[in-house]
Structures are given as C-alpha cells and as structure tokens.
Amino acid sequence: MLKYVIKRVFMVIPVMIGVSIIVFSLMRVFSPDPAPIVLGQHATVESMDAWREANGLNDPVVSQYFTYLTGALKGDLGTSYYTKSPVTGEIFARFPATIELALAAIVFATVVGVLLGVVAAVKKNSIFDAVGSLFALVGVSIPIFWLGILFIMFFSGYLHWFPSGGRIDVLLKPAEVTGFYMVDAVIEGNWVAFNNALDHLILPALALGMYSMAIITRMTRSSMLETLGQDYIRTARAKGISETKVIGKHALRPSLIPVTTVIGLQFGSLLGGALLTESVFSWPGIGKFTVDSILKSDFPVVQGIVLLVAVIFVMINLTADLAYASLDPRIKYSSKKER
Amino acid sequence: MSEWNQSSVDEVPTMGSESQKADETLATGIVLPDGEIPGDDYDETLYEKPENQWLEMWRSLRANRAALVSLIFIILLVLVAVAGPYITPYNPIETEMSNALKPPSAEHWFGTDQLGMDIFSRVIAGTRVSLTVGLLAVSIALTTGIVLGAIAGYAGGWVDTIIMRVMDMMLAIPSILLAITLMAALGKGIDKAVIAIGLVSIPEYARIVRGNILSIKENDYIAAAHVVGLSDARIIFRHVLPNALSVIIVRATLGISSAILDTAALGFLGLGVQPPQPEWGDMLGRARGFIFQAPHTLLYPGMAITATVLAFNLLGDGLRDALDPRARIK
Amino acid sequence: MKRSAHLLSLMLALALVVSALAGCAGETVEEEPTAEEPVAEATTADTFTYAQGADPRGLDPALVDDGESSKIIVNIYENLLKYNDDSTEVEPSLAESWDISEDGLSYTFKLREGVKFHDGTDFDAEAVKFNIDRQLPPLVTEEMGYAGFVFGSVKDVVVVDEYTVQINLTAPNTAFLANLAMSLAAPIISPTALEAGDNSVMENPVGTGPYKFVEWNKGENIVLVRNDEYWGEPAKTKNVVFRFIADNSARVLALSNGEVDMIDGIDATVVDQITEGGGELFEAAGMNISYMAYNTTTSPFKDQAARVAFSQAIDREELVKSLYQGYSDVADTILPTFVPGFDPAVEQVEFDAEAAKAGLAAAGVTEVHMISYTNPRPYNAATGVSLATAIQGYLQKVGVECTIDTFDWTTYKEKVKAGDYDICFYGWIGDNGDPDNFMNLLSDPDPTMNVARWQDPTYQGMIKDALLLPNGDERNAAYAEMETYVAEQAIWLPISHAKTLAAYRPEVSGFVYHVTGNVFLKNAVVEVP
C-alpha cells in the first residue's frame, strides 16, 4: 500500500510539470504580442519595445519558462496585462464566488438527482420512471448557457421571482469573513442579506447543476436497479422487512457507492459549466473572469487560472485515488506488478 | 467530457485520473485504478463470430424504439447537412437590415435575426457546421486515441508510462477550459475549434484501447496466438481492436454529442465561426441581447442543439444497451 | 402503500420548500431597497446605481485608457480645468484662472484654495507638479498610455507659490488646455496616496472630487460615498454604486426590474424593450466619427476624380437612416457638431448616381477592393461589414464591383497597417474635444492613424498653423477651411456620428451625461414616491 501511495504521489509531479509546460507554451508561444493591449491605443513603437524588454519577452523561451515556473512555485503568477495588478490577487478575489456556486449546484444535483433516481428505480417502468428518465435525458442534452438564458427570461424577466444577475445587492453585503456571502450573513445574523444572497444564487445554481443532476439521476437509477436485483434484497423481503426499510436501509447505501464516485467526477464538468453559467448570469467568479480574460488576451491571467485549476484537479484526483485504493483490499495488501 | 458514458452500473467508475474503466467487465465489475481487470483471463465474446455480434446488436437496437427514432432523426440531420445550401429558402448569410428581428411568419418560419438574416435558413445551414465539427473532432480524437492507446498498451514499459502521463496532463485540465485556452492561443475559427475539441477528447479513447489491451495481453488466447506465430500487429488489429470496437462505437456516438455541445459553447462565447457564418452556438451568443424583444432568435437555435444532442445521446444509449452482453440478458 | 406514501410526501415537502423559497424571493425582490431614508424629510433615495458593461481597468487616471475606468474616475477626481456641461469648451475647476504668455509657451494657473484630498492632505501647487512630473521623463513609464498625448508638449512645471503653478511648453499648443480637462492622465491624485501606493492608485483612488472610493468588489461593483468635505456643493445622493453587468439584455432587465437606476451601452435594438419596461431614453450627440477612407497612395484612388466619383454613388442619408434607425446622425463634417471649429456650411460630395457612373467610367474604375471589420464599434453600431455591404450595394448600381474582405477587429487593425486595400472603414472617438484631435488624423505620418495615407503639404501646413492660434473665431475658421479642403479632395467619406445612448428610470434626474462619454453624478437623484 505504501509503495502504491508513494508511486502515485510521485506520478503527480511530472503531470504538473507537463501541465505547466502546456499552459506556458500555449500562452507565450502561440499567442499574439501583448504590448499593444497593455499599453493602449496611443502606444508608440519605442514604448512597446521598452516594455517588452522590461517584461522579459525578448528572452529565450526556455528562460522565460523557468522564470514563470519559479515564480509560480513561490505563489507569484505574474501581473495582469489589463488591470496591472497581481494575478494571484485577482484570482483569489473571485474564487469564493465560484466555489459558492459550484457547491450549491452540486448540492442541488445530488439531492434532486438521488431522489429522482431512487423514485425512478423503485417505480421502474411507471410514469415516475418515464418522467424522471426523460428529465435526466433532456438534462444532459440541453446546453447550459441556453438553459441559463431561458431561466433568466422566464423566472426573472417574466415572473420577476429572482434577480437577473449578480451575487447580492451590494449595500446588503455582510462583513467579509469567509468571502461566502451566505456564510458571512449567518455569522453576522443578518437574515436580510442571507435571503438576498440566496435569491441571487438559486437560478445560476440550478442551471449549473442541471447536467450533473441528470447524470446522478441516471447513475442512481441503474445502480439502484442493480442492487434491488440482488439476492440479499430478495432475502430481506422474504423475511418480511418493510419495503421502506428494504429500500432505505439495505438497498440505498450500497447503491450510492458508484454514485459518489460519479459525483466526484462531476467536479470537472462543473468547472467547465461554471465558465458558461457565470457569463450568462454575470456571476463574478473565476469562470466569467477566465472567459473575459481570454477575450481580452490577458494571458498571465489565463495562464494562472488554468494552472491553478489543473493543480486543484490533480490534487482532488490524487486524493480520490488514494481513498479508493485504501478501500480496495487488493491494492491495499498487494504489491504492484511493474508494467 | 462525456461523463454521460458512466451512467450504466455495469461500468463501475473508479475515481481519479487513473480511473477510466475498460469496458470488458466481470461479475464484480471492478477495474483497478490503473486499468487492469483482475482475473480477466477469459473473454467469451472473442469466441463469438463477428457477424453474430453485429446482428445481435442490430436486433436489440431495433427493439429500442427511442434509439431507432433517434437514428432516423440523425439520418435526417445528415441529409439536411449535406443538402444544406440547396434547401435553404433564403441565403443564410444575406443581411437585410430593414427586416431585422421579425417574429416567425409565413415568409420566415423561424423569424429573422438582428441583421435580417432568416433564422430557419441559418438553423439548417448550422446543421452542417455542427455535424461536421462533431464528426471531425471525434474522428481526430478516435484515430489518435486508438493509435496512442494501442501503442501504450502493447508496448508497455516507459512508452506506456510517458503516453499515459501525457494523457493525464490533458485530463488535468477540464475539457472546456482546455478547449477555450487552445482557441485563445490558436485564434478564432471553426477549423481551430475542431482541433481544440478533438484534442481534448483523445485521452478517453486512448484509455479504452489501452485498458482493453492490458486486460487481454496476458491471457492464454494471445499467448496461443504468439505460439502459432501471429505478429503483434496482426493480433492487435484482428483480435484486440474488434473487441474494443463496440465500446468505442458507443463512446464515439456520445462523444459526438459532447463535441456538438462544446462547439456550441465555443460559438456562444464568440470563439467559433466567424460572422456571418451560421452556427447554432454563435447564433445564441448574438441573440443574447434580444431575449425580450425577439425571443424567437433564442429559441430555435437552442432547440436545434438540444434535439441533435438528445438524438445522439439516445442512440448512444441504445447502442450501449445493444452491445453490452449483460444488458442483453436482462 | 407505505412506500409510495413516504416517497410522495418527500416530493411534496421538496415542492413546498422550493415554493417557499420562491415566495420569499418574490417578497425580497419587491422589497429591493432603493430608499432607506429616515421617514421625516428625504424624498430621494440613498443610493444611485449605475450599470455599465465591465469592470474598469483600474482607478489610476495615468495608468488606464478605457471608458469604463474613465466614467468612475470623473466622479472621484478633478482636474485643473473641466468641460462645460454641454460642450467641450473648458472652464475653471481646480484652477480658478489662468494666463497664457504672449509666445504661448507658458501657462500660469491660479489654484483654488482650501481644497483637500479625500485623505485629508492639501491640494496645492506642489500636488499639481507632482502629478505632472510623474508623467514626464524621467519618471514616466510605458504603461502610462495617455501621458504622451496630454503632457507631451510640457517642458517643465514650476511651483510659483503655494497656489500658483506654471507649466512651460516646448512649443505652443492651443489644444493643451483641452487636454487638461480630459479624464485620462490629467486628473489630480493625492501625492501622499501615490507615494503610499508605490506610484499606483489603481485600487485605492484618492482625489478631490464629490465622491470618495469605498470598495471594489471585483467583477461585481464599485461603491462610492459622498465626500462631505467637498469644496463645492456636496453631492445630492449619499452612495453611488457602479455595477458591472456584461450582458446587454441583462443590463436592460436590471433597469426594468428596478435593480439599477441608469445604464449605458445600449443600442437601437433594445430601445423598445427599455421604454416598454418603463425606462427613459437619453440621447446625446457623440464625440466620434465613422468614415470610409480611400487609399490615396495607390490606384485608382490616388486620382481625385476617381474618389469624387465613387463618393457620388453613395446616398449617405438613406444609408445612415436604414442602418442606424435614427441613432446615428449623418456626418456632413468630420467634426461632431459641438466641437469648436464645426461649421454647418461645410459640404461633402453630393449624392449623384448619374455623375458617379460617368465619372467612374471615365476614371476606368470597375473593381474595388474593400476591407472591413466584423464587430460593432462605438461609432458604428451596425458593424463594419454591414456598412461595407450597404456601400457595395450602391456601387453595384453604378457598375462597380466591390469585393469585401472582413476580419475581426484585432486582425483588421493589422490589415489596415499593412495597407492592402483600396478602401477601408474606420472611425475615431475624440479624446479632448479639441478640433485638432480629429483633423490631425489626416496629417499623421502613422498609417494606422491616417488610414487614407494622405500626405499633403498644404494640409499639413494648415494643421500646424491652427494649432498655434488661440481659441476663438479665427481658429474655428481655420478648421472649417480644412474641412472644406478635405471634402473637395474627397479623402474620406464621413458617414455618421453615433449618438450616445443611455437609459434611466423615470424617477432619476440630475445626472450630466457629457459628450465625452463620461457621466457626472454629483447632482443625480432618484426620487422616491
């Protein structure tokens, strides 16, 4: 087991280096000259040359890469071409917004997804099953950005139930403790702020979570069906245990194992979805920031974000792999054959 | 991409970057984190004559009405895409400012957009773009992925490690983000979108093929083939790949639907086709400004995307059910 | 059956929860606070919310170059001079009066006394010197985009006494006064704040203006609060919030919902939606010009007759009307109507299809290569492609085939630089409201400014002379003469001046939406019924 852990952790390093190289090359090598963007429309050729020199853009590519890498390891991801402030600061200012949205989306997706999946499985081939399955099917097929716009059109523009964008009415903002408005509002005991933040969160979270919810529904359904077909369930029923208990206590838990792994995998798709959802709802998170920065050719920012996201992703995968390995007896107790 | 693929319980997904399962499963359905199927030394499907397998698949597919309808719909879409320019009532890129933002009517079935272009024609023309990109991107990903996966699986050793590490690197970045970043670097344009979307899908297919190869590499059948004198290449192409084919077909179908969604996303953000070329996502992106005074500009392209993706998903689903030996038993 | 009963009740509970939330949400939306005034007196709201399309680049006037920054900057900072509310004539602001030396090389400003920066430090001649020196060599950096434009002709700054400062120029330049009123480079920042911020106040601006900076929530909003120690009339509304809503229709929706009080960045297509949603439209002439330019260095358009004939084929009135539906004005001059130097008597080439046909045939013009841009621009809401296509239509009627190559804006600028075109489309947004700012484009040696690549010694002489004349009738006449000359030579075909459009709720009043595109909110109020 230990051997596996060490091996697995070690393998992360080349991956991370590889990612940093990919990101760096994409940005520095393939992209156009940033000088006109930074210096504005009145820039002269001389000032652009001077700026390029001062920012190391005339150095050989390899040395530029090492400057970048050493900086990144120290936590310095460069300076935004557009706002001229440190990239790290810009990213972290917007991080809580995206986390909040992603968490809300995954909670929604899990709760509703599992519910629908269980109902569909238990009531297999009934109207519930058909509706649930149809819902899930449409959920994975509908483009997230379209769904978001439809939500705004209907729930905000037509019904006026929810605001059309943003995170909170700024003057209601609670004192900043965690950066998560709802948490901060609770800490402060400020229920008006809490409500307001929730209002702003609902539509984007629903739009973002829809795809994951659909996946989870499908997964739960088939997992549940598989479990319900097992012998021990038949035994339980034969023993006279109530149907609710059979489902709730005996069938549900084992069915949820594959579902939890699916939930973990949704992280990647949620990030991708956040890019689109945040743009549609003007949600001031990393996703929208990434899209804006790409469209503005603000490469240090894009570089920083992609690198950061990749690091997080790899870390999560690593943790998950290790957790899974610790549960799987074959890995735990064996030594790996060299391949 | 295509987490949709993991919704069958037959394929127990394992977590983490090492986690994609090969699709040959056992009763336990367990796949070790680096792709090996423990104890899988007997693969019964290898003994079925290929024709029977496909016939079985076709019969099962036919029985699945939803999948059949989807197949017909897709064939229809392909026809529309091919016929494209000949069946559009108006020139999809001809602007007519005085006719802008007209709601659906007899002359313009889907109405007109903000530059006066007929939306129905643009939706039809957009079919060609979406299907082409979807098919091309998946083809690129498929061929590259298969080759890489085969090499990795068969060669083993450090070749395997390097290839798989590179695949890991690509998987370390969420696919849409990677695709958008690629577009930012390569520039806008539909051809670059194809490359970007194709590239980000490669790891998936590489994994499948590699897993397949790994799982049967050690088994007696292959050893016997070696003894008899068959070359490695022949073994791969004649025996290993056809096996993986069924899984690959399912994945590819679902991959097309992902590719179409991703294309639309890129178009929506303004990174895809260049105006005035029609593309569903781009049409949605430019319709954003008119959601209240001209909702029709938003409705039809979105419905087109959803319907197409739905069809491919249903088809893929049907194919998976048809090709999965265990599902057949159910 | 127990099982389904349980499940059913679960679903019901969920449904109840969702609708309860929706109900709460509904209430909260209606309670949207726009007034938190103590009951007794006030009839106006505490807060004025303005929504624009994006975050500013930053709040240091020397380090930014975009409109989103400029709109916020003008409410926090002030300059030595400011523009008149309705035009680009300059008036005293932090400078009460000024003298210009005979030779035009020395400007002496008498500063307003008793003015303090938001951080409590004093505004005085030293502060002015500090601000200008910062943007002159040797302290100026490449990142100060407008330093060269505004202070390029400055030799040095001398502090005469605590409230008198003298700025010496290297060469006379009447436009210099207009430059001092610009929202970029020229506003006066607190030297103490600059020193504390390591020569940058991008995220903590300190000025002398009617509003003070409170906070910047990136991607969301910027909050300003009234400066109660302001030297003049204090602002009418206590808080100002600038919200950033990228999506045009979301911004309009926010206005209709009452979430914001005023928005900009709208175009003709959303006007109906705004008025139906109860909003009011604000239209003002814009300080910009959209034009078609001939490449005067190559065939066929190095020949004046060919240019005139081509221009004659185009019915500009009809073109502008159908492309912009009233939200751009036909440009009969290069200068917008409110810029000094504008002369309504100037005439462009008249539309005459018959003469065009004859002239083009005589000049042997049958095919023309045009390039254009695919996106909308502030001076052209209809995209360069639409404009080019419309013109292509007119030329077809007189027997000339125009091919149009289109590119996205960044690529387009490269193509313009390369010069491979007979005709290109371009525009200009004025910086300082001085006529030289527009007219000197046609004498600029840089082809990305002077896209017609016109090098005419007569015209260049006229530009130089007019720059030296003091503001007044003589100077205005000089620019009118230049306009006429350019029109006769048909170097450009001016197409339109795009109007500045904004929308506001009917309860809103008092804002000043200046022709430079900046919004002054110190007198803005939101009535509360």
JSON list of C-alpha atoms in Angstrom, two decimals, chain C residues 43-190:
[
{"chain": "C", "resi": 43, "resn": "THR", "atom": "CA", "xyz": [-37.78, 62.30, -0.86]},
{"chain": "C", "resi": 44, "resn": "THR", "atom": "CA", "xyz": [-34.75, 60.96, -2.68]},
{"chain": "C", "resi": 45, "resn": "ALA", "atom": "CA", "xyz": [-33.02, 57.64, -2.39]},
{"chain": "C", "resi": 46, "resn": "ASP", "atom": "CA", "xyz": [-29.82, 56.99, -0.53]},
{"chain": "C", "resi": 47, "resn": "THR", "atom": "CA", "xyz": [-28.15, 55.27, -3.38]},
{"chain": "C", "resi": 48, "resn": "PHE", "atom": "CA", "xyz": [-27.74, 55.78, -7.09]},
{"chain": "C", "resi": 49, "resn": "THR", "atom": "CA", "xyz": [-26.85, 52.66, -9.03]},
{"chain": "C", "resi": 50, "resn": "TYR", "atom": "CA", "xyz": [-25.29, 52.89, -12.47]},
{"chain": "C", "resi": 51, "resn": "ALA", "atom": "CA", "xyz": [-24.73, 49.75, -14.51]},
{"chain": "C", "resi": 52, "resn": "GLN", "atom": "CA", "xyz": [-22.05, 49.50, -17.16]},
{"chain": "C", "resi": 53, "resn": "GLY", "atom": "CA", "xyz": [-20.73, 46.63, -19.17]},
{"chain": "C", "resi": 54, "resn": "ALA", "atom": "CA", "xyz": [-17.48, 45.76, -17.46]},
{"chain": "C", "resi": 55, "resn": "ASP", "atom": "CA", "xyz": [-15.09, 46.41, -14.62]},
{"chain": "C", "resi": 56, "resn": "PRO", "atom": "CA", "xyz": [-12.77, 49.34, -15.07]},
{"chain": "C", "resi": 57, "resn": "ARG", "atom": "CA", "xyz": [-9.18, 48.51, -15.84]},
{"chain": "C", "resi": 58, "resn": "GLY", "atom": "CA", "xyz": [-8.29, 50.48, -12.77]},
{"chain": "C", "resi": 59, "resn": "LEU", "atom": "CA", "xyz": [-8.77, 53.78, -10.97]},
{"chain": "C", "resi": 60, "resn": "ASP", "atom": "CA", "xyz": [-5.43, 55.49, -11.51]},
{"chain": "C", "resi": 61, "resn": "PRO", "atom": "CA", "xyz": [-6.06, 58.03, -14.30]},
{"chain": "C", "resi": 62, "resn": "ALA", "atom": "CA", "xyz": [-2.48, 57.85, -15.52]},
{"chain": "C", "resi": 63, "resn": "LEU", "atom": "CA", "xyz": [-2.49, 54.09, -15.98]},
{"chain": "C", "resi": 64, "resn": "VAL", "atom": "CA", "xyz": [-5.77, 53.43, -17.77]},
{"chain": "C", "resi": 65, "resn": "ASP", "atom": "CA", "xyz": [-7.20, 54.15, -21.19]},
{"chain": "C", "resi": 66, "resn": "ASP", "atom": "CA", "xyz": [-10.74, 52.80, -21.22]},
{"chain": "C", "resi": 67, "resn": "GLY", "atom": "CA", "xyz": [-14.17, 54.30, -20.89]},
{"chain": "C", "resi": 68, "resn": "GLU", "atom": "CA", "xyz": [-15.24, 52.01, -18.07]},
{"chain": "C", "resi": 69, "resn": "SER", "atom": "CA", "xyz": [-12.47, 53.41, -15.89]},
{"chain": "C", "resi": 70, "resn": "SER", "atom": "CA", "xyz": [-12.98, 56.95, -17.04]},
{"chain": "C", "resi": 71, "resn": "LYS", "atom": "CA", "xyz": [-16.65, 57.10, -16.02]},
{"chain": "C", "resi": 72, "resn": "ILE", "atom": "CA", "xyz": [-15.83, 56.26, -12.43]},
{"chain": "C", "resi": 73, "resn": "ILE", "atom": "CA", "xyz": [-12.69, 58.38, -12.36]},
{"chain": "C", "resi": 74, "resn": "VAL", "atom": "CA", "xyz": [-14.53, 61.59, -13.17]},
{"chain": "C", "resi": 75, "resn": "ASN", "atom": "CA", "xyz": [-16.63, 61.26, -10.04]},
{"chain": "C", "resi": 76, "resn": "ILE", "atom": "CA", "xyz": [-13.67, 60.68, -7.75]},
{"chain": "C", "resi": 77, "resn": "TYR", "atom": "CA", "xyz": [-11.10, 63.06, -9.16]},
{"chain": "C", "resi": 78, "resn": "GLU", "atom": "CA", "xyz": [-10.98, 66.57, -10.56]},
{"chain": "C", "resi": 79, "resn": "ASN", "atom": "CA", "xyz": [-8.68, 68.38, -12.96]},
{"chain": "C", "resi": 80, "resn": "LEU", "atom": "CA", "xyz": [-7.30, 71.89, -13.26]},
{"chain": "C", "resi": 81, "resn": "LEU", "atom": "CA", "xyz": [-9.95, 72.52, -15.88]},
{"chain": "C", "resi": 82, "resn": "LYS", "atom": "CA", "xyz": [-13.22, 70.89, -16.71]},
{"chain": "C", "resi": 83, "resn": "TYR", "atom": "CA", "xyz": [-15.54, 70.79, -19.70]},
{"chain": "C", "resi": 84, "resn": "ASN", "atom": "CA", "xyz": [-18.67, 72.81, -19.90]},
{"chain": "C", "resi": 85, "resn": "ASP", "atom": "CA", "xyz": [-21.70, 70.59, -19.31]},
{"chain": "C", "resi": 86, "resn": "ASP", "atom": "CA", "xyz": [-22.92, 70.86, -22.88]},
{"chain": "C", "resi": 87, "resn": "SER", "atom": "CA", "xyz": [-19.81, 71.09, -24.97]},
{"chain": "C", "resi": 88, "resn": "THR", "atom": "CA", "xyz": [-16.07, 70.68, -24.95]},
{"chain": "C", "resi": 89, "resn": "GLU", "atom": "CA", "xyz": [-15.25, 74.24, -24.06]},
{"chain": "C", "resi": 90, "resn": "VAL", "atom": "CA", "xyz": [-13.09, 74.45, -20.99]},
{"chain": "C", "resi": 91, "resn": "GLU", "atom": "CA", "xyz": [-13.96, 76.06, -17.68]},
{"chain": "C", "resi": 92, "resn": "PRO", "atom": "CA", "xyz": [-12.21, 76.54, -14.35]},
{"chain": "C", "resi": 93, "resn": "SER", "atom": "CA", "xyz": [-12.23, 73.63, -11.94]},
{"chain": "C", "resi": 94, "resn": "LEU", "atom": "CA", "xyz": [-9.32, 73.23, -9.52]},
{"chain": "C", "resi": 95, "resn": "ALA", "atom": "CA", "xyz": [-7.68, 76.14, -11.32]},
{"chain": "C", "resi": 96, "resn": "GLU", "atom": "CA", "xyz": [-9.68, 79.32, -10.80]},
{"chain": "C", "resi": 97, "resn": "SER", "atom": "CA", "xyz": [-8.00, 81.29, -13.56]},
{"chain": "C", "resi": 98, "resn": "TRP", "atom": "CA", "xyz": [-5.06, 81.18, -15.88]},
{"chain": "C", "resi": 99, "resn": "ASP", "atom": "CA", "xyz": [-2.80, 83.33, -18.01]},
{"chain": "C", "resi": 100, "resn": "ILE", "atom": "CA", "xyz": [-1.09, 82.36, -21.19]},
{"chain": "C", "resi": 101, "resn": "SER", "atom": "CA", "xyz": [2.16, 84.08, -22.11]},
{"chain": "C", "resi": 102, "resn": "GLU", "atom": "CA", "xyz": [2.48, 86.00, -25.38]},
{"chain": "C", "resi": 103, "resn": "ASP", "atom": "CA", "xyz": [4.53, 83.32, -27.04]},
{"chain": "C", "resi": 104, "resn": "GLY", "atom": "CA", "xyz": [2.11, 80.60, -25.98]},
{"chain": "C", "resi": 105, "resn": "LEU", "atom": "CA", "xyz": [4.83, 78.73, -24.16]},
{"chain": "C", "resi": 106, "resn": "SER", "atom": "CA", "xyz": [3.92, 79.43, -20.58]},
{"chain": "C", "resi": 107, "resn": "TYR", "atom": "CA", "xyz": [0.66, 78.77, -18.76]},
{"chain": "C", "resi": 108, "resn": "THR", "atom": "CA", "xyz": [0.24, 80.15, -15.26]},
{"chain": "C", "resi": 109, "resn": "PHE", "atom": "CA", "xyz": [-2.64, 78.77, -13.19]},
{"chain": "C", "resi": 110, "resn": "LYS", "atom": "CA", "xyz": [-4.09, 80.28, -10.04]},
{"chain": "C", "resi": 111, "resn": "LEU", "atom": "CA", "xyz": [-5.36, 77.36, -7.96]},
{"chain": "C", "resi": 112, "resn": "ARG", "atom": "CA", "xyz": [-8.42, 77.14, -5.78]},
{"chain": "C", "resi": 113, "resn": "GLU", "atom": "CA", "xyz": [-7.54, 77.45, -2.13]},
{"chain": "C", "resi": 114, "resn": "GLY", "atom": "CA", "xyz": [-8.70, 75.33, 0.78]},
{"chain": "C", "resi": 115, "resn": "VAL", "atom": "CA", "xyz": [-9.32, 72.18, -1.25]},
{"chain": "C", "resi": 116, "resn": "LYS", "atom": "CA", "xyz": [-8.44, 68.90, 0.40]},
{"chain": "C", "resi": 117, "resn": "PHE", "atom": "CA", "xyz": [-7.90, 65.42, -0.99]},
{"chain": "C", "resi": 118, "resn": "HIS", "atom": "CA", "xyz": [-10.06, 62.61, 0.37]},
{"chain": "C", "resi": 119, "resn": "ASP", "atom": "CA", "xyz": [-7.21, 61.56, 2.64]},
{"chain": "C", "resi": 120, "resn": "GLY", "atom": "CA", "xyz": [-7.17, 64.98, 4.30]},
{"chain": "C", "resi": 121, "resn": "THR", "atom": "CA", "xyz": [-3.99, 66.27, 2.67]},
{"chain": "C", "resi": 122, "resn": "ASP", "atom": "CA", "xyz": [-4.00, 69.65, 0.96]},
{"chain": "C", "resi": 123, "resn": "PHE", "atom": "CA", "xyz": [-4.37, 70.33, -2.70]},
{"chain": "C", "resi": 124, "resn": "ASP", "atom": "CA", "xyz": [-1.76, 72.82, -3.78]},
{"chain": "C", "resi": 125, "resn": "ALA", "atom": "CA", "xyz": [0.78, 73.69, -6.47]},
{"chain": "C", "resi": 126, "resn": "GLU", "atom": "CA", "xyz": [3.15, 71.01, -5.22]},
{"chain": "C", "resi": 127, "resn": "ALA", "atom": "CA", "xyz": [0.46, 68.42, -5.78]},
{"chain": "C", "resi": 128, "resn": "VAL", "atom": "CA", "xyz": [-0.05, 69.59, -9.34]},
{"chain": "C", "resi": 129, "resn": "LYS", "atom": "CA", "xyz": [3.66, 69.49, -10.02]},
{"chain": "C", "resi": 130, "resn": "PHE", "atom": "CA", "xyz": [3.91, 66.01, -8.53]},
{"chain": "C", "resi": 131, "resn": "ASN", "atom": "CA", "xyz": [1.14, 64.72, -10.76]},
{"chain": "C", "resi": 132, "resn": "ILE", "atom": "CA", "xyz": [2.56, 66.15, -13.96]},
{"chain": "C", "resi": 133, "resn": "ASP", "atom": "CA", "xyz": [6.20, 65.30, -13.22]},
{"chain": "C", "resi": 134, "resn": "ARG", "atom": "CA", "xyz": [5.10, 61.72, -12.71]},
{"chain": "C", "resi": 135, "resn": "GLN", "atom": "CA", "xyz": [4.11, 61.61, -16.36]},
{"chain": "C", "resi": 136, "resn": "LEU", "atom": "CA", "xyz": [7.13, 63.36, -17.79]},
{"chain": "C", "resi": 137, "resn": "PRO", "atom": "CA", "xyz": [10.55, 61.92, -18.41]},
{"chain": "C", "resi": 138, "resn": "PRO", "atom": "CA", "xyz": [12.39, 60.60, -16.45]},
{"chain": "C", "resi": 139, "resn": "LEU", "atom": "CA", "xyz": [9.54, 59.29, -14.28]},
{"chain": "C", "resi": 140, "resn": "VAL", "atom": "CA", "xyz": [7.06, 58.41, -16.98]},
{"chain": "C", "resi": 141, "resn": "THR", "atom": "CA", "xyz": [6.62, 54.68, -17.69]},
{"chain": "C", "resi": 142, "resn": "GLU", "atom": "CA", "xyz": [5.46, 52.93, -20.83]},
{"chain": "C", "resi": 143, "resn": "GLU", "atom": "CA", "xyz": [2.30, 51.94, -19.08]},
{"chain": "C", "resi": 144, "resn": "MET", "atom": "CA", "xyz": [1.05, 55.49, -18.88]},
{"chain": "C", "resi": 145, "resn": "GLY", "atom": "CA", "xyz": [-0.88, 55.37, -22.11]},
{"chain": "C", "resi": 146, "resn": "TYR", "atom": "CA", "xyz": [-2.06, 58.95, -22.35]},
{"chain": "C", "resi": 147, "resn": "ALA", "atom": "CA", "xyz": [0.90, 60.71, -20.75]},
{"chain": "C", "resi": 148, "resn": "GLY", "atom": "CA", "xyz": [2.42, 61.50, -24.11]},
{"chain": "C", "resi": 149, "resn": "PHE", "atom": "CA", "xyz": [-0.81, 62.72, -25.57]},
{"chain": "C", "resi": 150, "resn": "VAL", "atom": "CA", "xyz": [-1.74, 65.05, -22.72]},
{"chain": "C", "resi": 151, "resn": "PHE", "atom": "CA", "xyz": [1.63, 66.21, -21.45]},
{"chain": "C", "resi": 152, "resn": "GLY", "atom": "CA", "xyz": [3.82, 65.55, -24.46]},
{"chain": "C", "resi": 153, "resn": "SER", "atom": "CA", "xyz": [4.45, 69.21, -25.12]},
{"chain": "C", "resi": 154, "resn": "VAL", "atom": "CA", "xyz": [5.30, 70.06, -21.49]},
{"chain": "C", "resi": 155, "resn": "LYS", "atom": "CA", "xyz": [8.86, 71.09, -20.78]},
{"chain": "C", "resi": 156, "resn": "ASP", "atom": "CA", "xyz": [8.59, 71.52, -17.04]},
{"chain": "C", "resi": 157, "resn": "VAL", "atom": "CA", "xyz": [6.37, 72.56, -14.16]},
{"chain": "C", "resi": 158, "resn": "VAL", "atom": "CA", "xyz": [7.31, 75.34, -11.75]},
{"chain": "C", "resi": 159, "resn": "VAL", "atom": "CA", "xyz": [5.76, 75.99, -8.35]},
{"chain": "C", "resi": 160, "resn": "VAL", "atom": "CA", "xyz": [5.50, 79.77, -8.13]},
{"chain": "C", "resi": 161, "resn": "ASP", "atom": "CA", "xyz": [3.84, 79.81, -4.72]},
{"chain": "C", "resi": 162, "resn": "GLU", "atom": "CA", "xyz": [1.52, 77.61, -2.70]},
{"chain": "C", "resi": 163, "resn": "TYR", "atom": "CA", "xyz": [-1.42, 78.20, -5.01]},
{"chain": "C", "resi": 164, "resn": "THR", "atom": "CA", "xyz": [0.21, 79.24, -8.23]},
{"chain": "C", "resi": 165, "resn": "VAL", "atom": "CA", "xyz": [1.74, 76.85, -10.69]},
{"chain": "C", "resi": 166, "resn": "GLN", "atom": "CA", "xyz": [3.38, 77.49, -14.04]},
{"chain": "C", "resi": 167, "resn": "ILE", "atom": "CA", "xyz": [3.51, 74.94, -16.84]},
{"chain": "C", "resi": 168, "resn": "ASN", "atom": "CA", "xyz": [6.02, 75.59, -19.62]},
{"chain": "C", "resi": 169, "resn": "LEU", "atom": "CA", "xyz": [5.66, 74.02, -23.04]},
{"chain": "C", "resi": 170, "resn": "THR", "atom": "CA", "xyz": [8.27, 73.16, -25.59]},
{"chain": "C", "resi": 171, "resn": "ALA", "atom": "CA", "xyz": [6.08, 74.51, -28.36]},
{"chain": "C", "resi": 172, "resn": "PRO", "atom": "CA", "xyz": [2.84, 76.45, -28.41]},
{"chain": "C", "resi": 173, "resn": "ASN", "atom": "CA", "xyz": [-0.20, 74.19, -28.46]},
{"chain": "C", "resi": 174, "resn": "THR", "atom": "CA", "xyz": [-3.69, 75.59, -28.03]},
{"chain": "C", "resi": 175, "resn": "ALA", "atom": "CA", "xyz": [-5.12, 72.12, -27.59]},
{"chain": "C", "resi": 176, "resn": "PHE", "atom": "CA", "xyz": [-3.18, 71.82, -24.36]},
{"chain": "C", "resi": 177, "resn": "LEU", "atom": "CA", "xyz": [-5.97, 73.45, -22.38]},
{"chain": "C", "resi": 178, "resn": "ALA", "atom": "CA", "xyz": [-8.48, 70.92, -23.67]},
{"chain": "C", "resi": 179, "resn": "ASN", "atom": "CA", "xyz": [-6.07, 68.17, -22.75]},
{"chain": "C", "resi": 180, "resn": "LEU", "atom": "CA", "xyz": [-6.05, 69.33, -19.15]},
{"chain": "C", "resi": 181, "resn": "ALA", "atom": "CA", "xyz": [-9.77, 68.67, -18.89]},
{"chain": "C", "resi": 182, "resn": "MET", "atom": "CA", "xyz": [-9.50, 65.06, -20.06]},
{"chain": "C", "resi": 183, "resn": "SER", "atom": "CA", "xyz": [-10.44, 62.26, -17.74]},
{"chain": "C", "resi": 184, "resn": "LEU", "atom": "CA", "xyz": [-7.26, 60.34, -18.53]},
{"chain": "C", "resi": 185, "resn": "ALA", "atom": "CA", "xyz": [-3.80, 61.38, -17.37]},
{"chain": "C", "resi": 186, "resn": "ALA", "atom": "CA", "xyz": [-4.90, 64.86, -16.32]},
{"chain": "C", "resi": 187, "resn": "PRO", "atom": "CA", "xyz": [-6.91, 64.34, -13.09]},
{"chain": "C", "resi": 188, "resn": "ILE", "atom": "CA", "xyz": [-5.08, 65.27, -9.91]},
{"chain": "C", "resi": 189, "resn": "ILE", "atom": "CA", "xyz": [-4.26, 62.46, -7.48]},
{"chain": "C", "resi": 190, "resn": "SER", "atom": "CA", "xyz": [-3.14, 62.89, -3.90]}
]
